[in-house]
Every structure is written in structure tokens, then in C-alpha cells.
Amino acid sequence: MEELLVLKHRVPFENEETTLEQVRAAMPGNEEMGIIARIFQALSDPTRCKIILALTRHELRVTDLAMVVGSSTSSVSHHLKGLRDIRLVKFRREGNTIFYSIDDNHVGNLFNEVIYHLDHVQNNLPDHHLPEE
């Protein structure tokens, strides 16, 4: 798999009337959008979501992850390979043991936001960022 690009940070518009051209200019390029799509595609599998969520809590071995997510070690290993390829998880070796963890806090933050969103949707809670009237 090709090396992932670092996405440019996009600054939100501040109290200005935006044009379609400004919106288009703020959009990531096609290559960046492809990377974003691959990340969301990887996150579309419930087992991979369980793996990542478990790793946001603590670094774990493949056998531990298999027990936590209720899957075989070979299946978890296969999922971890894909998640490593897109840099959502990383590993470290301690002797003969390999420990997996999330690659950085952005992955955990993304999952926290999804969990908060789900809580809002399920409990019909208002948006945190209500527009000023």
C-alpha cells in the first residue's frame, strides 16, 4: 500500500459569508479524499471497530484482543494488518510478545466523537454547537 499523506489542517470559516469556491478550496484533494475513504472503509467493519475501541483503552496482545472482541486470533491478526497498513494501529515488541495500540490520539478522539454522536441520536439530545440567532 502506498505511503499515506499527511492531511492538511483545515481552518473553519469565521463569521464570513462563504462562497462555493471557498468551500471547494477548503476541501481535501482527490488523493486525500481517497485516504479518508479508505480509513472510513476500514472502520465500517464491526470487528475492526471493536479492536480499535479496545485499543483506545489499553495496549493488548492479539490473543487478548481475540478474547475481548470474540473472534479468532487469526481473524484479529488479519484485521490488525489492515489497520496497521493505514496507520490506525501500531505495535511494539517486548521479547517474543507483540503489543498493539492505537497509532495516535486522533483515532481515539474519532471514536469518542462517534460515541457522543450515538448518545445524542439515541437520547434525542441537542447539538452542542447551536448557531447564534
mmCIF file of N, CA and C in Angstrom:
data_model
loop_
_atom_site.group_PDB
_atom_site.id
_atom_site.type_symbol
_atom_site.label_atom_id
_atom_site.label_comp_id
_atom_site.label_asym_id
_atom_site.label_seq_id
_atom_site.Cartn_x
_atom_site.Cartn_y
_atom_site.Cartn_z
ATOM 1 N N MET A 1 0.854 -1.183 0.000
ATOM 2 C CA MET A 1 0.000 0.000 0.000
ATOM 3 C C MET A 1 0.893 1.237 0.000
ATOM 4 N N GLU A 2 0.497 2.239 -0.759
ATOM 5 C CA GLU A 2 1.302 3.447 -0.854
ATOM 6 C C GLU A 2 1.338 4.165 0.494
ATOM 7 N N GLU A 3 2.376 4.972 0.656
ATOM 8 C CA GLU A 3 2.525 5.716 1.905
ATOM 9 C C GLU A 3 1.398 6.735 2.037
ATOM 10 N N LEU A 4 0.853 6.845 3.236
ATOM 11 C CA LEU A 4 -0.245 7.785 3.467
ATOM 12 C C LEU A 4 0.277 9.215 3.508
ATOM 13 N N LEU A 5 -0.493 10.113 2.960
ATOM 14 C CA LEU A 5 -0.162 11.532 3.010
ATOM 15 C C LEU A 5 -0.612 12.114 4.335
ATOM 16 N N VAL A 6 0.065 13.142 4.771
ATOM 17 C CA VAL A 6 -0.391 13.865 5.952
ATOM 18 C C VAL A 6 -1.426 14.874 5.473
ATOM 19 N N LEU A 7 -2.620 14.792 6.032
ATOM 20 C CA LEU A 7 -3.686 15.712 5.624
ATOM 21 C C LEU A 7 -3.419 17.104 6.172
ATOM 22 N N LYS A 8 -3.687 18.108 5.357
ATOM 23 C CA LYS A 8 -3.517 19.490 5.798
ATOM 24 C C LYS A 8 -4.656 19.860 6.740
ATOM 25 N N HIS A 9 -4.321 20.616 7.775
ATOM 26 C CA HIS A 9 -5.336 21.081 8.721
ATOM 27 C C HIS A 9 -6.173 22.156 8.049
ATOM 28 N N ARG A 10 -7.460 22.005 8.115
ATOM 29 C CA ARG A 10 -8.378 22.970 7.507
ATOM 30 C C ARG A 10 -8.965 23.867 8.588
ATOM 31 N N VAL A 11 -8.804 25.168 8.425
ATOM 32 C CA VAL A 11 -9.337 26.129 9.385
ATOM 33 C C VAL A 11 -10.775 26.444 9.004
ATOM 34 N N PRO A 12 -11.711 26.353 9.957
ATOM 35 C CA PRO A 12 -13.106 26.665 9.622
ATOM 36 C C PRO A 12 -13.286 28.150 9.320
ATOM 37 N N PHE A 13 -14.306 28.441 8.550
ATOM 38 C CA PHE A 13 -14.617 29.834 8.238
ATOM 39 C C PHE A 13 -15.137 30.523 9.496
ATOM 40 N N GLU A 14 -14.738 31.769 9.680
ATOM 41 C CA GLU A 14 -15.169 32.520 10.857
ATOM 42 C C GLU A 14 -16.085 33.665 10.453
ATOM 43 N N ASN A 15 -17.348 33.555 10.810
ATOM 44 C CA ASN A 15 -18.324 34.641 10.638
ATOM 45 C C ASN A 15 -18.191 35.403 9.322
ATOM 46 N N GLU A 16 -18.006 34.699 8.255
ATOM 47 C CA GLU A 16 -17.955 35.370 6.962
ATOM 48 C C GLU A 16 -18.868 34.622 6.001
ATOM 49 N N GLU A 17 -19.368 35.357 5.072
ATOM 50 C CA GLU A 17 -20.204 34.734 4.064
ATOM 51 C C GLU A 17 -19.286 33.943 3.134
ATOM 52 N N THR A 18 -19.535 32.657 3.030
ATOM 53 C CA THR A 18 -18.665 31.826 2.210
ATOM 54 C C THR A 18 -19.263 31.634 0.823
ATOM 55 N N THR A 19 -18.380 31.501 -0.124
ATOM 56 C CA THR A 19 -18.811 31.228 -1.483
ATOM 57 C C THR A 19 -18.567 29.759 -1.780
ATOM 58 N N LEU A 20 -19.192 29.279 -2.824
ATOM 59 C CA LEU A 20 -18.967 27.891 -3.220
ATOM 60 C C LEU A 20 -17.500 27.647 -3.536
ATOM 61 N N GLU A 21 -16.832 28.648 -4.080
ATOM 62 C CA GLU A 21 -15.415 28.499 -4.411
ATOM 63 C C GLU A 21 -14.578 28.351 -3.141
ATOM 64 N N GLN A 22 -14.932 29.083 -2.080
ATOM 65 C CA GLN A 22 -14.214 28.951 -0.812
ATOM 66 C C GLN A 22 -14.439 27.570 -0.210
ATOM 67 N N VAL A 23 -15.655 27.085 -0.307
ATOM 68 C CA VAL A 23 -15.958 25.750 0.205
ATOM 69 C C VAL A 23 -15.149 24.720 -0.572
ATOM 70 N N ARG A 24 -15.135 24.850 -1.891
ATOM 71 C CA ARG A 24 -14.379 23.914 -2.725
ATOM 72 C C ARG A 24 -12.887 23.982 -2.399
ATOM 73 N N ALA A 25 -12.353 25.176 -2.195
ATOM 74 C CA ALA A 25 -10.931 25.339 -1.891
ATOM 75 C C ALA A 25 -10.565 24.715 -0.546
ATOM 76 N N ALA A 26 -11.519 24.671 0.372
ATOM 77 C CA ALA A 26 -11.257 24.099 1.695
ATOM 78 C C ALA A 26 -11.338 22.572 1.701
ATOM 79 N N MET A 27 -11.855 21.991 0.619
ATOM 80 C CA MET A 27 -11.994 20.535 0.542
ATOM 81 C C MET A 27 -10.632 19.897 0.301
ATOM 82 N N PRO A 28 -10.398 18.725 0.906
ATOM 83 C CA PRO A 28 -9.162 17.998 0.595
ATOM 84 C C PRO A 28 -9.140 17.613 -0.882
ATOM 85 N N GLY A 29 -7.949 17.399 -1.411
ATOM 86 C CA GLY A 29 -7.798 16.975 -2.799
ATOM 87 C C GLY A 29 -8.245 15.532 -2.989
ATOM 88 N N ASN A 30 -8.267 15.096 -4.239
ATOM 89 C CA ASN A 30 -8.725 13.742 -4.557
ATOM 90 C C ASN A 30 -7.900 12.663 -3.868
ATOM 91 N N GLU A 31 -6.584 12.849 -3.821
ATOM 92 C CA GLU A 31 -5.730 11.853 -3.170
ATOM 93 C C GLU A 31 -6.036 11.780 -1.671
ATOM 94 N N GLU A 32 -6.182 12.941 -1.048
ATOM 95 C CA GLU A 32 -6.528 12.975 0.375
ATOM 96 C C GLU A 32 -7.902 12.361 0.620
ATOM 97 N N MET A 33 -8.864 12.653 -0.261
ATOM 98 C CA MET A 33 -10.208 12.079 -0.108
ATOM 99 C C MET A 33 -10.165 10.561 -0.234
ATOM 100 N N GLY A 34 -9.285 10.048 -1.078
ATOM 101 C CA GLY A 34 -9.115 8.603 -1.192
ATOM 102 C C GLY A 34 -8.626 7.991 0.110
ATOM 103 N N ILE A 35 -7.705 8.675 0.771
ATOM 104 C CA ILE A 35 -7.195 8.201 2.063
ATOM 105 C C ILE A 35 -8.307 8.231 3.105
ATOM 106 N N ILE A 36 -9.054 9.318 3.137
ATOM 107 C CA ILE A 36 -10.176 9.433 4.074
ATOM 108 C C ILE A 36 -11.168 8.303 3.840
ATOM 109 N N ALA A 37 -11.479 8.030 2.588
ATOM 110 C CA ALA A 37 -12.429 6.961 2.259
ATOM 111 C C ALA A 37 -11.899 5.602 2.713
ATOM 112 N N ARG A 38 -10.590 5.351 2.536
ATOM 113 C CA ARG A 38 -10.012 4.071 2.984
ATOM 114 C C ARG A 38 -10.098 3.929 4.499
ATOM 115 N N ILE A 39 -9.898 5.021 5.219
ATOM 116 C CA ILE A 39 -9.999 4.965 6.683
ATOM 117 C C ILE A 39 -11.428 4.626 7.091
ATOM 118 N N PHE A 40 -12.401 5.321 6.510
ATOM 119 C CA PHE A 40 -13.793 5.031 6.864
ATOM 120 C C PHE A 40 -14.213 3.643 6.399
ATOM 121 N N GLN A 41 -13.668 3.182 5.293
ATOM 122 C CA GLN A 41 -13.957 1.819 4.842
ATOM 123 C C GLN A 41 -13.428 0.817 5.865
ATOM 124 N N ALA A 42 -12.229 1.057 6.377
ATOM 125 C CA ALA A 42 -11.665 0.168 7.399
ATOM 126 C C ALA A 42 -12.515 0.181 8.660
ATOM 127 N N LEU A 43 -13.095 1.328 8.975
ATOM 128 C CA LEU A 43 -13.908 1.458 10.183
ATOM 129 C C LEU A 43 -15.333 0.950 9.985
ATOM 130 N N SER A 44 -15.665 0.505 8.780
ATOM 131 C CA SER A 44 -17.033 0.036 8.516
ATOM 132 C C SER A 44 -17.271 -1.392 8.994
ATOM 133 N N ASP A 45 -16.235 -2.057 9.477
ATOM 134 C CA ASP A 45 -16.367 -3.430 9.953
ATOM 135 C C ASP A 45 -16.506 -3.434 11.479
ATOM 136 N N PRO A 46 -17.562 -4.055 12.027
ATOM 137 C CA PRO A 46 -17.763 -4.055 13.481
ATOM 138 C C PRO A 46 -16.602 -4.670 14.267
ATOM 139 N N THR A 47 -15.972 -5.716 13.742
ATOM 140 C CA THR A 47 -14.841 -6.322 14.457
ATOM 141 C C THR A 47 -13.677 -5.353 14.532
ATOM 142 N N ARG A 48 -13.383 -4.662 13.438
ATOM 143 C CA ARG A 48 -12.296 -3.678 13.468
ATOM 144 C C ARG A 48 -12.628 -2.535 14.421
ATOM 145 N N CYS A 49 -13.887 -2.135 14.472
ATOM 146 C CA CYS A 49 -14.291 -1.092 15.428
ATOM 147 C C CYS A 49 -14.071 -1.564 16.859
ATOM 148 N N LYS A 50 -14.432 -2.809 17.142
ATOM 149 C CA LYS A 50 -14.213 -3.357 18.486
ATOM 150 C C LYS A 50 -12.726 -3.377 18.820
ATOM 151 N N ILE A 51 -11.907 -3.784 17.847
ATOM 152 C CA ILE A 51 -10.458 -3.830 18.066
ATOM 153 C C ILE A 51 -9.938 -2.439 18.406
ATOM 154 N N ILE A 52 -10.301 -1.457 17.603
ATOM 155 C CA ILE A 52 -9.810 -0.096 17.843
ATOM 156 C C ILE A 52 -10.322 0.439 19.169
ATOM 157 N N LEU A 53 -11.584 0.217 19.464
ATOM 158 C CA LEU A 53 -12.135 0.706 20.727
ATOM 159 C C LEU A 53 -11.420 0.064 21.913
ATOM 160 N N ALA A 54 -11.140 -1.235 21.835
ATOM 161 C CA ALA A 54 -10.393 -1.911 22.904
ATOM 162 C C ALA A 54 -9.003 -1.300 23.048
ATOM 163 N N LEU A 55 -8.367 -0.992 21.922
ATOM 164 C CA LEU A 55 -7.015 -0.439 21.966
ATOM 165 C C LEU A 55 -6.989 1.012 22.429
ATOM 166 N N THR A 56 -8.125 1.702 22.398
ATOM 167 C CA THR A 56 -8.146 3.053 22.972
ATOM 168 C C THR A 56 -8.094 2.981 24.490
ATOM 169 N N ARG A 57 -8.466 1.833 25.037
ATOM 170 C CA ARG A 57 -8.464 1.657 26.493
ATOM 171 C C ARG A 57 -7.111 1.179 27.010
ATOM 172 N N HIS A 58 -6.451 0.297 26.217
ATOM 173 C CA HIS A 58 -5.193 -0.286 26.689
ATOM 174 C C HIS A 58 -4.509 -1.005 25.542
ATOM 175 N N GLU A 59 -3.178 -1.031 25.549
ATOM 176 C CA GLU A 59 -2.488 -1.840 24.547
ATOM 177 C C GLU A 59 -2.689 -3.311 24.891
ATOM 178 N N LEU A 60 -2.834 -4.135 23.857
ATOM 179 C CA LEU A 60 -3.160 -5.543 24.065
ATOM 180 C C LEU A 60 -2.426 -6.430 23.071
ATOM 181 N N ARG A 61 -2.282 -7.705 23.450
ATOM 182 C CA ARG A 61 -1.739 -8.727 22.550
ATOM 183 C C ARG A 61 -2.863 -9.248 21.662
ATOM 184 N N VAL A 62 -2.509 -9.907 20.579
ATOM 185 C CA VAL A 62 -3.508 -10.457 19.660
ATOM 186 C C VAL A 62 -4.438 -11.414 20.395
ATOM 187 N N THR A 63 -3.885 -12.288 21.232
ATOM 188 C CA THR A 63 -4.732 -13.256 21.946
ATOM 189 C C THR A 63 -5.712 -12.552 22.876
ATOM 190 N N ASP A 64 -5.260 -11.484 23.533
ATOM 191 C CA ASP A 64 -6.157 -10.719 24.409
ATOM 192 C C ASP A 64 -7.249 -10.030 23.594
ATOM 193 N N LEU A 65 -6.865 -9.445 22.467
ATOM 194 C CA LEU A 65 -7.843 -8.787 21.599
ATOM 195 C C LEU A 65 -8.883 -9.780 21.099
ATOM 196 N N ALA A 66 -8.434 -10.979 20.740
ATOM 197 C CA ALA A 66 -9.366 -12.004 20.255
ATOM 198 C C ALA A 66 -10.404 -12.328 21.315
ATOM 199 N N MET A 67 -9.969 -12.426 22.568
ATOM 200 C CA MET A 67 -10.911 -12.705 23.657
ATOM 201 C C MET A 67 -11.870 -11.535 23.856
ATOM 202 N N VAL A 68 -11.359 -10.322 23.814
ATOM 203 C CA VAL A 68 -12.182 -9.130 24.042
ATOM 204 C C VAL A 68 -13.241 -8.968 22.956
ATOM 205 N N VAL A 69 -12.854 -9.157 21.693
ATOM 206 C CA VAL A 69 -13.791 -8.910 20.589
ATOM 207 C C VAL A 69 -14.574 -10.146 20.183
ATOM 208 N N GLY A 70 -14.244 -11.308 20.772
ATOM 209 C CA GLY A 70 -14.982 -12.533 20.469
ATOM 210 C C GLY A 70 -14.716 -13.073 19.082
ATOM 211 N N SER A 71 -13.455 -13.060 18.686
ATOM 212 C CA SER A 71 -13.074 -13.537 17.360
ATOM 213 C C SER A 71 -11.822 -14.395 17.481
ATOM 214 N N SER A 72 -11.470 -15.092 16.420
ATOM 215 C CA SER A 72 -10.275 -15.939 16.447
ATOM 216 C C SER A 72 -9.018 -15.077 16.362
ATOM 217 N N THR A 73 -7.904 -15.620 16.838
ATOM 218 C CA THR A 73 -6.647 -14.877 16.767
ATOM 219 C C THR A 73 -6.232 -14.643 15.319
ATOM 220 N N SER A 74 -6.499 -15.605 14.433
ATOM 221 C CA SER A 74 -6.124 -15.404 13.024
ATOM 222 C C SER A 74 -6.954 -14.283 12.398
ATOM 223 N N SER A 75 -8.232 -14.211 12.742
ATOM 224 C CA SER A 75 -9.084 -13.137 12.226
ATOM 225 C C SER A 75 -8.617 -11.780 12.754
ATOM 226 N N VAL A 76 -8.323 -11.715 14.044
ATOM 227 C CA VAL A 76 -7.852 -10.458 14.642
ATOM 228 C C VAL A 76 -6.523 -10.046 14.020
ATOM 229 N N SER A 77 -5.619 -11.008 13.821
ATOM 230 C CA SER A 77 -4.330 -10.699 13.185
ATOM 231 C C SER A 77 -4.534 -10.118 11.793
ATOM 232 N N HIS A 78 -5.449 -10.693 11.047
ATOM 233 C CA HIS A 78 -5.755 -10.203 9.700
ATOM 234 C C HIS A 78 -6.287 -8.763 9.759
ATOM 235 N N HIS A 79 -7.198 -8.501 10.676
ATOM 236 C CA HIS A 79 -7.738 -7.142 10.829
ATOM 237 C C HIS A 79 -6.638 -6.163 11.248
ATOM 238 N N LEU A 80 -5.767 -6.587 12.158
ATOM 239 C CA LEU A 80 -4.694 -5.713 12.623
ATOM 240 C C LEU A 80 -3.746 -5.342 11.488
ATOM 241 N N LYS A 81 -3.479 -6.276 10.601
ATOM 242 C CA LYS A 81 -2.607 -5.990 9.452
ATOM 243 C C LYS A 81 -3.194 -4.849 8.624
ATOM 244 N N GLY A 82 -4.486 -4.930 8.326
ATOM 245 C CA GLY A 82 -5.132 -3.863 7.563
ATOM 246 C C GLY A 82 -5.131 -2.540 8.300
ATOM 247 N N LEU A 83 -5.355 -2.582 9.603
ATOM 248 C CA LEU A 83 -5.372 -1.353 10.404
ATOM 249 C C LEU A 83 -3.975 -0.745 10.521
ATOM 250 N N ARG A 84 -2.949 -1.604 10.558
ATOM 251 C CA ARG A 84 -1.565 -1.110 10.560
ATOM 252 C C ARG A 84 -1.236 -0.444 9.228
ATOM 253 N N ASP A 85 -1.699 -1.051 8.132
ATOM 254 C CA ASP A 85 -1.396 -0.520 6.799
ATOM 255 C C ASP A 85 -1.883 0.911 6.616
ATOM 256 N N ILE A 86 -2.990 1.259 7.257
ATOM 257 C CA ILE A 86 -3.495 2.637 7.135
ATOM 258 C C ILE A 86 -3.197 3.461 8.387
ATOM 259 N N ARG A 87 -2.309 2.943 9.196
ATOM 260 C CA ARG A 87 -1.767 3.638 10.373
ATOM 261 C C ARG A 87 -2.818 4.029 11.403
ATOM 262 N N LEU A 88 -3.795 3.154 11.596
ATOM 263 C CA LEU A 88 -4.742 3.363 12.691
ATOM 264 C C LEU A 88 -4.257 2.678 13.957
ATOM 265 N N VAL A 89 -3.461 1.611 13.804
ATOM 266 C CA VAL A 89 -2.862 0.946 14.960
ATOM 267 C C VAL A 89 -1.365 0.774 14.713
ATOM 268 N N LYS A 90 -0.643 0.591 15.796
ATOM 269 C CA LYS A 90 0.797 0.334 15.736
ATOM 270 C C LYS A 90 1.105 -0.789 16.713
ATOM 271 N N PHE A 91 2.338 -1.271 16.697
ATOM 272 C CA PHE A 91 2.720 -2.332 17.623
ATOM 273 C C PHE A 91 4.115 -2.074 18.160
ATOM 274 N N ARG A 92 4.386 -2.728 19.273
ATOM 275 C CA ARG A 92 5.734 -2.728 19.839
ATOM 276 C C ARG A 92 6.032 -4.149 20.288
ATOM 277 N N ARG A 93 7.300 -4.503 20.215
ATOM 278 C CA ARG A 93 7.726 -5.847 20.577
ATOM 279 C C ARG A 93 8.427 -5.805 21.932
ATOM 280 N N GLU A 94 8.062 -6.740 22.787
ATOM 281 C CA GLU A 94 8.715 -6.900 24.085
ATOM 282 C C GLU A 94 9.113 -8.369 24.187
ATOM 283 N N GLY A 95 10.366 -8.662 23.852
ATOM 284 C CA GLY A 95 10.793 -10.059 23.763
ATOM 285 C C GLY A 95 10.078 -10.721 22.602
ATOM 286 N N ASN A 96 9.387 -11.824 22.880
ATOM 287 C CA ASN A 96 8.615 -12.522 21.845
ATOM 288 C C ASN A 96 7.164 -12.055 21.773
ATOM 289 N N THR A 97 6.799 -11.101 22.610
ATOM 290 C CA THR A 97 5.410 -10.655 22.690
ATOM 291 C C THR A 97 5.231 -9.349 21.926
ATOM 292 N N ILE A 98 4.145 -9.276 21.165
ATOM 293 C CA ILE A 98 3.820 -8.053 20.422
ATOM 294 C C ILE A 98 2.574 -7.431 21.040
ATOM 295 N N PHE A 99 2.676 -6.154 21.368
ATOM 296 C CA PHE A 99 1.562 -5.394 21.929
ATOM 297 C C PHE A 99 1.082 -4.390 20.888
ATOM 298 N N TYR A 100 -0.230 -4.309 20.730
ATOM 299 C CA TYR A 100 -0.835 -3.372 19.786
ATOM 300 C C TYR A 100 -1.479 -2.224 20.548
ATOM 301 N N SER A 101 -1.470 -1.053 19.908
ATOM 302 C CA SER A 101 -2.130 0.129 20.474
ATOM 303 C C SER A 101 -2.602 0.994 19.305
ATOM 304 N N ILE A 102 -3.430 1.994 19.613
ATOM 305 C CA ILE A 102 -3.836 2.906 18.542
ATOM 306 C C ILE A 102 -2.620 3.736 18.144
ATOM 307 N N ASP A 103 -2.592 4.172 16.898
ATOM 308 C CA ASP A 103 -1.427 4.880 16.377
ATOM 309 C C ASP A 103 -1.251 6.248 17.018
ATOM 310 N N ASP A 104 -2.335 6.961 17.252
ATOM 311 C CA ASP A 104 -2.261 8.249 17.941
ATOM 312 C C ASP A 104 -3.629 8.585 18.526
ATOM 313 N N ASN A 105 -3.689 9.664 19.282
ATOM 314 C CA ASN A 105 -4.934 10.028 19.965
ATOM 315 C C ASN A 105 -6.058 10.426 19.019
ATOM 316 N N HIS A 106 -5.737 10.780 17.776
ATOM 317 C CA HIS A 106 -6.792 11.150 16.832
ATOM 318 C C HIS A 106 -7.766 10.005 16.621
ATOM 319 N N VAL A 107 -7.248 8.792 16.600
ATOM 320 C CA VAL A 107 -8.107 7.621 16.399
ATOM 321 C C VAL A 107 -9.079 7.491 17.571
ATOM 322 N N GLY A 108 -8.572 7.614 18.793
ATOM 323 C CA GLY A 108 -9.432 7.557 19.973
ATOM 324 C C GLY A 108 -10.434 8.690 20.006
ATOM 325 N N ASN A 109 -9.982 9.891 19.629
ATOM 326 C CA ASN A 109 -10.889 11.045 19.595
ATOM 327 C C ASN A 109 -12.015 10.839 18.598
ATOM 328 N N LEU A 110 -11.691 10.248 17.446
ATOM 329 C CA LEU A 110 -12.713 9.968 16.439
ATOM 330 C C LEU A 110 -13.776 9.035 17.005
ATOM 331 N N PHE A 111 -13.334 7.989 17.696
ATOM 332 C CA PHE A 111 -14.293 7.053 18.282
ATOM 333 C C PHE A 111 -15.107 7.704 19.391
ATOM 334 N N ASN A 112 -14.475 8.543 20.204
ATOM 335 C CA ASN A 112 -15.227 9.253 21.245
ATOM 336 C C ASN A 112 -16.310 10.129 20.629
ATOM 337 N N GLU A 113 -15.988 10.825 19.547
ATOM 338 C CA GLU A 113 -16.981 11.670 18.881
ATOM 339 C C GLU A 113 -18.139 10.841 18.339
ATOM 340 N N VAL A 114 -17.835 9.681 17.768
ATOM 341 C CA VAL A 114 -18.897 8.812 17.247
ATOM 342 C C VAL A 114 -19.779 8.321 18.393
ATOM 343 N N ILE A 115 -19.172 7.972 19.519
ATOM 344 C CA ILE A 115 -19.937 7.512 20.682
ATOM 345 C C ILE A 115 -20.816 8.647 21.213
ATOM 346 N N TYR A 116 -20.273 9.875 21.281
ATOM 347 C CA TYR A 116 -21.075 11.022 21.718
ATOM 348 C C TYR A 116 -22.221 11.271 20.741
ATOM 349 N N HIS A 117 -21.935 11.159 19.461
ATOM 350 C CA HIS A 117 -22.976 11.342 18.447
ATOM 351 C C HIS A 117 -24.080 10.308 18.633
ATOM 352 N N LEU A 118 -23.696 9.062 18.820
ATOM 353 C CA LEU A 118 -24.674 7.993 19.019
ATOM 354 C C LEU A 118 -25.530 8.268 20.254
ATOM 355 N N ASP A 119 -24.900 8.736 21.331
ATOM 356 C CA ASP A 119 -25.627 9.074 22.551
ATOM 357 C C ASP A 119 -26.649 10.176 22.275
ATOM 358 N N HIS A 120 -26.243 11.189 21.513
ATOM 359 C CA HIS A 120 -27.159 12.283 21.176
ATOM 360 C C HIS A 120 -28.324 11.797 20.323
ATOM 361 N N VAL A 121 -28.030 10.961 19.351
ATOM 362 C CA VAL A 121 -29.079 10.463 18.463
ATOM 363 C C VAL A 121 -30.050 9.563 19.221
ATOM 364 N N GLN A 122 -29.505 8.635 20.006
ATOM 365 C CA GLN A 122 -30.366 7.689 20.720
ATOM 366 C C GLN A 122 -31.197 8.354 21.808
ATOM 367 N N ASN A 123 -30.654 9.405 22.409
ATOM 368 C CA ASN A 123 -31.348 10.068 23.515
ATOM 369 C C ASN A 123 -31.946 11.413 23.126
ATOM 370 N N ASN A 124 -31.944 11.704 21.832
ATOM 371 C CA ASN A 124 -32.533 12.930 21.311
ATOM 372 C C ASN A 124 -32.009 14.177 22.038
ATOM 373 N N LEU A 125 -30.688 14.230 22.227
ATOM 374 C CA LEU A 125 -30.055 15.359 22.901
ATOM 375 C C LEU A 125 -29.772 16.467 21.891
ATOM 376 N N PRO A 126 -29.764 17.725 22.343
ATOM 377 C CA PRO A 126 -29.498 18.829 21.410
ATOM 378 C C PRO A 126 -28.025 18.867 21.007
ATOM 379 N N ASP A 127 -27.767 19.535 19.907
ATOM 380 C CA ASP A 127 -26.410 19.721 19.418
ATOM 381 C C ASP A 127 -25.646 20.595 20.410
ATOM 382 N N HIS A 128 -24.347 20.351 20.541
ATOM 383 C CA HIS A 128 -23.509 21.171 21.426
ATOM 384 C C HIS A 128 -23.258 22.551 20.853
ATOM 385 N N HIS A 129 -23.239 22.633 19.533
ATOM 386 C CA HIS A 129 -22.863 23.875 18.863
ATOM 387 C C HIS A 129 -24.074 24.472 18.167
ATOM 388 N N LEU A 130 -24.961 25.032 18.938
ATOM 389 C CA LEU A 130 -26.148 25.642 18.348
ATOM 390 C C LEU A 130 -25.770 26.967 17.698
ATOM 391 N N PRO A 131 -26.262 27.232 16.501
ATOM 392 C CA PRO A 131 -25.935 28.503 15.839
ATOM 393 C C PRO A 131 -26.547 29.679 16.592
ATOM 394 N N GLU A 132 -25.817 30.790 16.560
ATOM 395 C CA GLU A 132 -26.330 32.003 17.208
ATOM 396 C C GLU A 132 -27.442 32.587 16.357
ATOM 397 N N GLU A 133 -28.467 33.104 17.007
ATOM 398 C CA GLU A 133 -29.598 33.687 16.269
ATOM 399 C C GLU A 133 -29.549 35.183 16.309
#
